[in-house]
Short mmCIF file of C-alpha atoms and ligand atoms in Angstrom, two decimals:
data_model
loop_
_atom_site.label_atom_id
_atom_site.label_comp_id
_atom_site.label_asym_id
_atom_site.label_seq_id
_atom_site.Cartn_x
_atom_site.Cartn_y
_atom_site.Cartn_z
CA MET A 1 -100.64 180.39 125.90
CA ASP A 2 -100.41 181.00 121.79
CA TYR A 3 -101.56 183.85 120.11
CA VAL A 4 -102.34 184.74 116.55
CA SER A 5 -102.77 187.86 114.72
CA THR A 6 -106.40 189.59 114.18
CA ARG A 7 -105.66 189.56 110.80
CA ASN A 8 -104.02 186.02 110.32
CA SER A 9 -105.31 183.49 112.49
CA SER A 10 -102.90 180.32 111.13
CA LYS A 11 -99.69 181.59 112.51
CA ASN A 12 -98.85 181.39 116.44
CA PHE A 13 -97.06 183.37 118.33
CA LYS A 14 -95.76 183.47 121.87
CA PHE A 15 -95.98 186.06 124.62
CA LYS A 16 -92.71 187.58 123.91
CA ASP A 17 -93.41 188.33 120.36
CA VAL A 18 -96.40 189.40 121.68
CA PHE A 19 -95.28 191.86 123.82
CA ILE A 20 -91.80 193.64 122.56
CA LYS A 21 -93.45 193.50 118.75
CA GLY A 22 -96.78 194.98 120.22
CA LEU A 23 -98.60 195.35 116.58
CA ALA A 24 -98.24 192.14 114.33
CA GLU A 25 -96.12 192.39 111.32
CA ASP A 26 -99.48 192.37 109.50
CA GLY A 27 -100.89 195.56 111.02
CA GLY A 28 -103.34 193.18 113.41
CA LEU A 29 -103.32 193.00 117.04
CA TYR A 30 -102.35 190.24 119.11
CA ILE A 31 -104.95 187.75 120.49
CA PRO A 32 -104.69 184.73 122.45
CA LYS A 33 -106.35 181.82 120.69
CA SER A 34 -107.67 180.29 123.92
CA LEU A 35 -108.41 181.41 127.45
CA HIS A 36 -107.69 180.38 130.89
CA LYS A 37 -111.65 180.01 132.35
CA TYR A 38 -112.84 180.79 135.83
CA ASN A 39 -115.54 179.04 137.76
CA GLN A 40 -117.75 180.34 140.89
CA LYS A 41 -115.58 178.22 142.77
CA ASP A 42 -112.15 179.28 141.52
CA LEU A 43 -113.48 183.10 141.63
CA ASP A 44 -114.55 182.57 145.80
CA SER A 45 -111.09 181.12 146.35
CA PHE A 46 -109.72 184.56 145.38
CA LYS A 47 -111.63 186.41 147.62
CA ASN A 48 -109.10 187.41 150.45
CA LEU A 49 -106.02 187.89 147.89
CA LYS A 50 -104.02 190.90 148.24
CA TYR A 51 -104.51 193.05 145.15
CA SER A 52 -100.80 191.81 144.02
CA ASP A 53 -101.63 188.19 144.70
CA LEU A 54 -104.53 188.20 142.43
CA ALA A 55 -103.05 189.84 139.69
CA LYS A 56 -99.96 186.93 140.01
CA LYS A 57 -102.99 184.36 139.57
CA ILE A 58 -104.55 186.23 136.93
CA ILE A 59 -101.50 187.05 134.70
CA TYR A 60 -99.43 183.73 134.64
CA PRO A 61 -101.41 182.04 132.33
CA PHE A 62 -100.99 184.19 129.71
CA ILE A 63 -96.96 184.67 130.07
CA GLY A 64 -96.00 181.47 131.53
CA ASP A 65 -93.58 180.69 128.58
CA PHE A 66 -91.86 183.99 129.11
CA MET A 67 -91.18 184.00 132.62
CA SER A 68 -91.40 181.20 135.68
CA GLU A 69 -94.42 181.75 138.26
CA ASN A 70 -91.71 182.73 140.81
CA ASP A 71 -90.08 185.63 138.55
CA LEU A 72 -93.31 187.13 138.15
CA GLY A 73 -94.45 187.31 141.58
CA LYS A 74 -90.88 189.73 141.70
CA LEU A 75 -92.12 191.65 139.41
CA VAL A 76 -95.78 192.12 140.53
CA ASP A 77 -94.40 192.65 143.78
CA LYS A 78 -92.12 195.27 142.58
CA SER A 79 -94.43 197.31 140.30
CA TYR A 80 -97.11 197.36 143.01
CA SER A 81 -94.89 198.58 145.85
CA VAL A 82 -94.81 202.10 144.32
CA PHE A 83 -98.56 202.77 144.65
CA ARG A 84 -100.16 205.14 147.46
CA GLU A 85 -102.67 202.45 147.99
CA LYS A 86 -101.48 198.82 149.60
CA ASN A 87 -103.69 196.84 147.31
CA VAL A 88 -103.19 199.54 144.66
CA VAL A 89 -106.62 200.36 143.87
CA ASN A 90 -109.69 201.90 146.40
CA LEU A 91 -113.23 201.25 145.67
CA ILE A 92 -115.83 203.95 147.44
CA LYS A 93 -118.94 204.97 147.14
CA ILE A 94 -120.60 207.93 145.82
CA GLY A 95 -124.31 207.70 146.15
CA ASN A 96 -125.74 204.52 144.45
CA ARG A 97 -122.78 204.03 142.31
CA SER A 98 -119.63 202.52 143.60
CA VAL A 99 -116.15 204.29 142.20
CA LEU A 100 -113.28 202.09 141.57
CA GLU A 101 -110.47 204.73 142.41
CA LEU A 102 -107.59 203.67 139.72
CA PHE A 103 -105.45 206.83 140.07
CA HIS A 104 -103.13 205.98 143.32
CA GLY A 105 -99.72 205.17 141.08
CA PRO A 106 -96.69 207.71 140.41
CA THR A 107 -98.80 209.55 137.32
CA LEU A 108 -101.96 209.63 138.84
CA ALA A 109 -103.84 207.91 136.07
CA PHE A 110 -104.83 204.17 135.59
CA LYS A 111 -102.30 203.80 132.99
CA ASP A 112 -99.62 203.17 135.79
CA ILE A 113 -101.46 199.93 136.54
CA ALA A 114 -100.18 198.24 133.39
CA MET A 115 -97.37 200.41 132.78
CA GLN A 116 -95.35 199.99 135.67
CA LEU A 117 -95.38 196.42 135.00
CA LEU A 118 -94.28 196.50 131.47
CA GLY A 119 -91.61 198.08 132.69
CA ASN A 120 -90.52 195.59 134.54
CA PHE A 121 -90.85 193.06 131.87
CA TYR A 122 -88.80 194.84 129.56
CA GLU A 123 -85.60 195.00 132.30
CA TYR A 124 -86.60 191.25 132.64
CA TYR A 125 -86.44 190.68 128.92
CA LEU A 126 -83.33 192.60 128.44
CA ASP A 127 -81.27 191.60 131.18
CA SER A 128 -81.57 188.21 129.32
CA THR A 129 -80.70 189.57 126.00
CA ASN A 130 -78.05 192.22 125.88
CA GLU A 131 -80.49 193.74 123.63
CA LYS A 132 -80.96 197.61 123.75
CA ILE A 133 -84.12 199.11 122.83
CA ASN A 134 -85.76 202.65 122.26
CA ILE A 135 -89.16 203.19 122.96
CA VAL A 136 -90.77 205.95 121.41
CA VAL A 137 -94.73 207.49 122.16
CA ALA A 138 -96.95 209.69 121.43
CA THR A 139 -99.35 210.41 124.20
CA SER A 140 -101.95 213.54 124.90
CA GLY A 141 -100.67 213.30 128.73
CA ASP A 142 -101.29 210.48 130.48
CA THR A 143 -99.51 207.31 128.51
CA GLY A 144 -96.16 209.81 128.20
CA ALA A 145 -96.25 210.15 131.70
CA ALA A 146 -96.98 206.64 133.09
CA ALA A 147 -94.43 205.05 130.63
CA ILE A 148 -91.82 207.45 131.71
CA ASP A 149 -92.10 206.75 135.25
CA ALA A 150 -92.31 202.92 134.37
CA ILE A 151 -89.08 202.92 132.42
CA LYS A 152 -86.77 205.69 134.03
CA GLY A 153 -83.63 204.92 134.80
CA LYS A 154 -83.84 201.25 133.76
CA LYS A 155 -80.70 199.68 132.01
CA ASN A 156 -80.86 199.03 128.11
CA LEU A 157 -83.88 201.07 127.49
CA ASN A 158 -84.43 204.75 126.80
CA ILE A 159 -88.04 206.44 125.94
CA PHE A 160 -88.66 208.94 123.86
CA VAL A 161 -92.07 211.11 124.13
CA LEU A 162 -93.83 212.94 121.92
CA HIS A 163 -96.38 215.57 123.44
CA PRO A 164 -98.25 218.38 121.28
CA ASN A 165 -96.37 221.53 122.43
CA ASN A 166 -98.72 223.65 124.64
CA ARG A 167 -101.92 221.12 124.48
CA ILE A 168 -101.48 219.32 128.02
CA SER A 169 -101.99 220.49 131.33
CA SER A 170 -98.96 221.86 133.09
CA VAL A 171 -99.33 219.12 135.54
CA GLN A 172 -99.71 216.39 133.29
CA ARG A 173 -96.27 217.97 131.78
CA LYS A 174 -94.47 218.69 134.77
CA LEU A 175 -95.08 214.88 135.72
CA MET A 176 -93.12 213.79 132.55
CA THR A 177 -90.58 216.56 132.50
CA THR A 178 -88.96 216.87 136.01
CA GLY A 179 -86.99 213.76 136.38
CA SER A 180 -83.48 213.93 136.19
CA GLU A 181 -82.93 210.25 134.65
CA LYS A 182 -80.68 210.08 131.46
CA ASN A 183 -82.53 207.56 129.34
CA VAL A 184 -85.70 209.86 129.48
CA PHE A 185 -86.19 212.08 126.44
CA ASN A 186 -89.40 214.67 126.31
CA ILE A 187 -90.09 215.97 122.69
CA ALA A 188 -92.60 218.98 122.69
CA VAL A 189 -94.02 219.24 119.48
CA ASN A 190 -95.34 222.04 117.31
CA GLY A 191 -98.54 220.36 116.58
CA ASN A 192 -101.53 218.36 118.13
CA PHE A 193 -101.65 215.25 119.40
CA ASP A 194 -102.88 213.60 116.01
CA ASP A 195 -99.61 214.79 114.62
CA CYS A 196 -97.66 213.37 117.30
CA GLN A 197 -99.43 209.89 116.65
CA ASN A 198 -98.72 210.12 112.82
CA LEU A 199 -95.12 211.15 113.69
CA VAL A 200 -94.70 207.70 115.76
CA LYS A 201 -96.76 205.63 113.11
CA ALA A 202 -94.43 206.71 110.36
CA MET A 203 -91.24 206.10 112.20
CA PHE A 204 -92.77 202.61 112.71
CA ALA A 205 -93.40 202.12 109.02
CA ASP A 206 -89.83 203.06 108.26
CA LYS A 207 -88.55 199.82 108.67
CA SER A 208 -84.59 200.79 108.09
CA PHE A 209 -85.32 203.45 110.52
CA SER A 210 -87.22 201.29 113.33
CA ASN A 211 -85.11 198.55 113.08
CA SER A 212 -81.83 200.36 113.23
CA ILE A 213 -82.64 202.23 116.79
CA LYS A 214 -84.68 198.70 118.07
CA MET A 215 -87.69 200.91 118.15
CA SER A 216 -90.70 199.23 120.65
CA GLY A 217 -93.52 200.73 121.61
CA VAL A 218 -95.49 200.96 124.52
CA ASN A 219 -99.32 202.26 123.39
CA SER A 220 -102.72 200.66 124.33
CA ILE A 221 -103.05 198.13 121.66
CA ASN A 222 -100.04 196.44 123.51
CA TRP A 223 -101.69 192.98 125.03
CA ALA A 224 -99.33 192.93 128.30
CA ARG A 225 -101.55 196.22 129.12
CA ILE A 226 -104.89 194.46 128.27
CA ILE A 227 -103.78 191.63 130.74
CA ALA A 228 -102.73 193.58 133.65
CA GLN A 229 -105.75 195.78 133.31
CA SER A 230 -108.50 192.99 133.46
CA VAL A 231 -107.02 192.23 136.89
CA TYR A 232 -108.80 194.98 138.39
CA TYR A 233 -112.26 194.03 137.47
CA PHE A 234 -111.93 190.51 139.14
CA TYR A 235 -110.46 192.32 142.31
CA SER A 236 -113.73 194.94 142.36
CA TYR A 237 -115.91 192.08 141.81
CA LEU A 238 -114.41 190.29 144.84
CA LEU A 239 -114.93 193.67 147.26
CA ILE A 240 -118.92 193.80 146.07
CA GLU A 241 -120.65 191.86 148.98
CA ASP A 242 -124.30 191.53 147.36
CA LYS A 243 -123.28 189.56 144.12
CA THR A 244 -127.38 188.69 143.62
CA HIS A 245 -127.65 191.29 141.34
CA PRO A 246 -125.17 191.72 138.34
CA ILE A 247 -122.35 193.90 138.22
CA ASN A 248 -122.18 196.69 135.59
CA PHE A 249 -118.96 198.46 134.72
CA SER A 250 -118.94 202.26 133.20
CA VAL A 251 -115.75 203.12 131.58
CA PRO A 252 -114.45 206.23 130.68
CA THR A 253 -113.45 204.89 126.82
CA GLY A 254 -110.78 206.00 124.31
CA ASN A 255 -108.74 203.52 122.37
CA PHE A 256 -111.02 200.92 124.12
CA GLY A 257 -108.61 199.18 125.70
CA ASP A 258 -109.48 199.64 129.41
CA VAL A 259 -113.24 198.41 128.55
CA TYR A 260 -111.80 195.61 126.50
CA ALA A 261 -109.98 194.33 129.47
CA GLY A 262 -113.35 193.86 131.54
CA TYR A 263 -114.70 192.13 128.50
CA LEU A 264 -111.70 189.93 128.65
CA ALA A 265 -112.23 189.40 132.23
CA LYS A 266 -116.06 188.24 131.68
CA LYS A 267 -114.96 186.05 128.72
CA MET A 268 -112.30 184.30 131.65
CA GLY A 269 -115.74 183.72 133.63
CA LEU A 270 -116.28 186.66 135.58
CA PRO A 271 -120.05 186.95 136.02
CA ILE A 272 -120.29 191.14 134.64
CA GLY A 273 -123.32 192.19 133.67
CA LYS A 274 -122.67 194.94 130.94
CA LEU A 275 -120.03 196.89 130.29
CA LEU A 276 -120.84 200.78 129.27
CA VAL A 277 -118.67 202.55 127.21
CA ALA A 278 -118.79 206.47 127.81
CA THR A 279 -117.41 208.32 125.61
CA ASN A 280 -117.08 212.16 125.24
CA GLN A 281 -117.98 214.33 122.02
CA ASN A 282 -115.31 212.05 120.38
CA ASP A 283 -117.88 209.17 120.11
CA ILE A 284 -116.90 206.91 117.82
CA LEU A 285 -118.02 204.13 119.93
CA HIS A 286 -120.91 205.47 121.09
CA ARG A 287 -122.11 205.49 117.12
CA ALA A 288 -121.10 201.84 116.56
CA ILE A 289 -122.26 200.26 120.01
CA SER A 290 -126.03 202.27 119.59
CA LYS A 291 -126.41 202.37 115.71
CA GLY A 292 -123.75 200.26 114.22
CA GLU A 293 -122.13 203.02 112.43
CA TYR A 294 -118.19 202.98 113.17
CA ASN A 295 -117.53 206.02 110.83
CA ILE A 296 -114.82 207.87 111.23
CA GLU A 297 -115.04 211.98 111.92
CA LYS A 298 -112.72 214.77 112.96
CA VAL A 299 -111.21 214.82 116.89
CA LEU A 300 -112.32 217.92 118.83
CA GLU A 301 -110.48 219.26 121.90
CA THR A 302 -112.26 218.39 125.22
CA ILE A 303 -111.89 218.56 128.72
CA SER A 304 -111.15 215.12 129.06
CA PRO A 305 -108.06 215.03 126.48
CA SER A 306 -106.96 211.42 127.21
CA MET A 307 -110.55 209.96 125.00
CA ASP A 308 -110.11 212.30 122.16
CA ILE A 309 -109.67 209.89 119.47
CA GLN A 310 -110.44 209.79 115.99
CA LEU A 311 -110.25 205.47 116.29
CA ALA A 312 -110.23 203.10 118.54
CA SER A 313 -107.56 200.73 118.16
CA ASN A 314 -108.29 198.16 120.52
CA PHE A 315 -111.83 198.09 118.65
CA GLU A 316 -110.28 195.08 115.97
CA ARG A 317 -110.30 193.20 118.70
CA LEU A 318 -113.66 193.14 119.23
CA LEU A 319 -114.70 192.85 115.50
CA TYR A 320 -112.47 189.95 115.23
CA ASP A 321 -114.53 188.14 118.33
CA ILE A 322 -117.90 188.74 116.77
CA ASN A 323 -116.62 187.81 113.27
CA ASN A 324 -116.20 184.47 114.93
CA SER A 325 -112.38 184.69 115.07
CA SER A 326 -112.67 185.30 111.07
CA ASP A 327 -109.20 187.02 110.09
CA ILE A 328 -110.29 187.62 106.70
CA GLU A 329 -113.57 189.32 107.73
CA THR A 330 -111.41 191.31 110.08
CA VAL A 331 -109.32 192.52 107.04
CA SER A 332 -112.23 193.23 105.16
CA ALA A 333 -113.59 195.74 107.94
CA MET A 334 -110.36 197.29 108.80
CA LYS A 335 -110.09 197.59 104.90
CA ASP A 336 -113.51 199.65 104.72
CA ILE A 337 -112.48 201.62 107.75
CA LYS A 338 -108.86 202.53 106.23
CA GLU A 339 -110.32 203.33 102.89
CA LYS A 340 -113.95 204.90 103.35
CA GLY A 341 -113.43 205.53 106.80
CA ARG A 342 -116.71 203.92 108.02
CA TYR A 343 -118.00 200.30 108.75
CA LYS A 344 -121.24 199.15 109.25
CA ILE A 345 -122.11 196.45 111.64
CA ASP A 346 -124.94 194.44 110.60
CA LYS A 347 -127.81 194.03 113.10
CA ASP A 348 -127.14 190.18 114.33
CA LYS A 349 -123.38 191.43 115.19
CA LEU A 350 -124.60 194.50 116.73
CA ASP A 351 -127.21 192.33 118.78
CA LYS A 352 -124.13 190.17 119.95
CA ILE A 353 -122.01 192.93 121.23
CA ASN A 354 -125.23 194.66 123.06
CA LEU A 355 -125.36 191.38 125.16
CA ASP A 356 -121.78 192.71 126.84
CA PHE A 357 -121.63 196.51 125.85
CA LEU A 358 -123.77 199.69 126.09
CA SER A 359 -122.70 203.22 125.39
CA ALA A 360 -123.11 206.58 126.17
CA ARG A 361 -122.09 210.00 124.87
CA MET A 362 -121.24 213.08 127.42
CA SER A 363 -121.47 216.56 126.27
CA GLU A 364 -118.76 219.02 127.59
CA GLU A 365 -121.57 220.53 129.70
CA GLU A 366 -122.87 217.37 131.05
CA ILE A 367 -119.64 216.84 132.11
CA LEU A 368 -118.95 219.88 134.06
CA LYS A 369 -122.51 219.30 135.77
CA VAL A 370 -121.67 216.12 137.17
CA ILE A 371 -118.49 217.08 138.88
CA LYS A 372 -120.48 220.35 140.15
CA ASN A 373 -123.15 217.82 141.14
CA ILE A 374 -120.95 215.31 142.92
CA TYR A 375 -119.05 217.95 144.78
CA GLU A 376 -122.16 219.85 146.12
CA LYS A 377 -123.70 216.28 147.23
CA PHE A 378 -120.55 214.57 148.53
CA GLU A 379 -117.39 217.00 148.35
CA ILE A 380 -116.13 214.82 146.33
CA ILE A 381 -114.09 215.80 143.03
CA LEU A 382 -114.07 213.89 140.28
CA ASP A 383 -111.77 214.34 137.14
CA PRO A 384 -113.53 214.90 134.41
CA HIS A 385 -112.89 211.02 132.45
CA THR A 386 -114.23 210.10 135.95
CA ALA A 387 -117.43 212.03 135.45
CA ILE A 388 -117.99 210.89 132.24
CA GLY A 389 -117.85 207.32 133.35
CA TYR A 390 -120.52 208.19 136.40
CA GLY A 391 -122.56 210.42 134.18
CA SER A 392 -122.91 207.71 131.72
CA PHE A 393 -125.03 205.75 134.01
CA ASP A 394 -128.03 207.98 134.22
CA LYS A 395 -128.15 207.79 130.38
CA VAL A 396 -128.82 203.87 130.22
CA ASN A 397 -130.79 202.16 132.27
CA ILE A 398 -128.89 199.16 134.05
CA GLU A 399 -129.62 197.53 137.57
CA GLY A 400 -127.52 196.46 139.88
CA ASN A 401 -124.39 196.98 141.36
CA ASN A 402 -122.68 199.99 139.16
CA ILE A 403 -119.00 200.41 139.44
CA VAL A 404 -117.72 203.37 137.42
CA LEU A 405 -114.15 203.21 136.93
CA ALA A 406 -111.98 206.25 138.16
CA THR A 407 -109.43 206.67 135.84
CA ALA A 408 -107.53 209.86 136.55
CA HIS A 409 -107.07 212.25 139.70
CA PRO A 410 -108.62 215.48 139.20
CA CYS A 411 -105.12 217.47 139.81
CA LYS A 412 -104.25 216.60 136.64
CA PHE A 413 -106.81 218.62 135.13
CA PRO A 414 -106.75 221.87 136.78
CA ASP A 415 -108.53 223.39 134.15
CA ALA A 416 -112.11 221.78 133.81
CA ILE A 417 -112.03 221.45 137.70
CA LYS A 418 -111.43 225.27 137.92
CA LYS A 419 -114.66 226.02 135.48
CA SER A 420 -116.96 223.48 137.05
CA ILE A 421 -116.37 224.22 140.87
CA LYS A 422 -114.22 227.33 141.01
CA LEU A 423 -111.71 225.26 143.06
CA ASN A 424 -108.16 223.76 142.61
CA ALA A 425 -107.83 219.94 142.83
CA ASN A 426 -104.86 219.63 144.77
CA LEU A 427 -101.90 217.05 144.05
CA PRO A 428 -101.25 214.20 146.65
CA LYS A 429 -98.68 215.71 149.11
CA GLU A 430 -95.99 213.08 147.77
CA LEU A 431 -96.09 214.61 144.35
CA MET A 432 -96.48 218.45 145.28
CA PHE A 433 -92.57 218.63 144.75
CA ILE A 434 -92.87 218.57 140.68
CA LEU A 435 -94.44 221.88 140.94
CA ASP A 436 -91.02 223.53 141.46
CA GLU A 437 -88.56 221.02 139.62
CA LYS A 438 -86.75 222.46 136.82
CA GLU A 439 -88.36 220.69 133.61
CA ASN A 440 -86.35 219.27 130.51
CA TYR A 441 -87.58 218.74 127.32
CA ASP A 442 -87.10 220.08 123.35
CA ILE A 443 -89.39 221.88 121.41
CA ILE A 444 -89.17 220.37 117.71
CA ASP A 445 -91.47 221.17 114.92
CA ASN A 446 -94.23 218.87 113.38
CA ASN A 447 -91.62 217.68 110.86
CA LEU A 448 -90.33 213.56 110.33
CA ASP A 449 -86.95 214.00 109.47
CA LYS A 450 -85.96 216.53 112.24
CA ILE A 451 -87.63 214.01 114.83
CA LYS A 452 -85.77 211.55 113.43
CA LYS A 453 -82.50 213.07 113.29
CA HIS A 454 -83.00 214.37 117.23
CA ILE A 455 -83.70 210.83 118.38
CA LYS A 456 -80.50 209.49 116.39
CA GLU A 457 -78.29 212.49 118.22
CA LYS A 458 -79.60 211.28 121.29
CA ILE A 459 -79.18 207.51 121.64
C1 LIG B 501 -106.42 206.69 128.46
C2 LIG B 501 -107.08 206.96 129.38
C3 LIG B 501 -108.33 206.77 129.02
C4 LIG B 501 -109.02 206.31 127.94
O1 LIG B 501 -108.45 204.71 128.45
P1 LIG B 501 -108.72 203.77 127.26
O2 LIG B 501 -108.21 202.34 127.07
O3 LIG B 501 -108.14 204.09 125.78
O4 LIG B 501 -110.04 203.58 126.04
C5 LIG B 501 -109.92 207.27 129.85
N1 LIG B 501 -109.40 208.38 130.84
C6 LIG B 501 -108.05 208.26 131.32
C7 LIG B 501 -107.94 209.87 132.24
C8 LIG B 501 -107.01 208.25 130.65
O5 LIG B 501 -105.51 208.61 130.52
#
């Protein structure tokens, strides 16, 4: 499969570049030139597959020139053997909606599903090259934990994770800091998540630094993550018995990676009705999708921190698409966003977006209310991100089989749960031990030179 950048569609890339580089040299995002399409007969033939076997089928066409089908099979099986559910995910019914639990991996959020695979892809690639790579990533909590678990103990790889000191929950922090592997380095930055992200961006942009340490990234723009995430849309479709009504998904959204994976599945032929982009108060995507106003505002801290974003990086992939794969128009849109902090989506393009996407926004109070209502009615505790997905279906009028993506386990966000229902959401028993483990992390000022020096010293 050939890939291009959203900012230059004349140059072709292979999956290896797409995966290792993450971001294209021109600042654009990688996107495949064409897709493998599935018809109803193909989908019917997937019906009784195990999750991991379905994953092999969906992923292979994207990466066929990177590894053999047999090698992919081994890595997929290895990646998904660490999940607490045999079939990785679990579909339950809550009221008149289905909820797709994606948090049964080692660090209790959906990010494990893609990240475990990425970790094994890196190891596979480095085994054949002799290179040593340093992964540097900023996190508001979930990405870092998932990345650490996927990379820890692997040969030829180090991982440095920057999190905002004292601004993530203690469970989130302990999931990152309690390991003893020598290739994991946690840095608590005296600053907020934006500061952490800016530090990582600045390190990438400093070519002499980033080349000297062979720096690589695993953030949500990495195409390999998107492919891995599209699998559970297929899988949950196959689990729904009644296919006479449209199947819609509500996706708690930050960087637009997870919901874009649903759009990708739809483009590959999966008959999805609507994708509901569910946001918290940081609602840039809701303003974009409902009114065509993609305007940057200041980030607010919320009880759903993994969705606290200013700009949704993966949205560029959709902009490219609705501009009929025009790199020129995408470059011009991204220039507006960078220079003016705003981009107006024309009516005809917005109509096109609304064929596939709707959106909603949930306030802090509304989120707490959903958690309370669901607990009182069904004795099930939703995490705040999932509650946004669940509550968003009440804000739009879509009929059919409505599926909510449950993106995190409630025990990761104890403060919000306590505030809503005055209860502690316990960790799964397999993970209780982290509460008493020794933590390892260094606290460093929000200072680029200090962070670079620290990284250089450790490698
Ligand atoms: C990362 C994350 C999200 C947002 O996903 P995107 O792909 O960035 O849109 C939502 N919920 C949880 C729990 C997350 O960790």
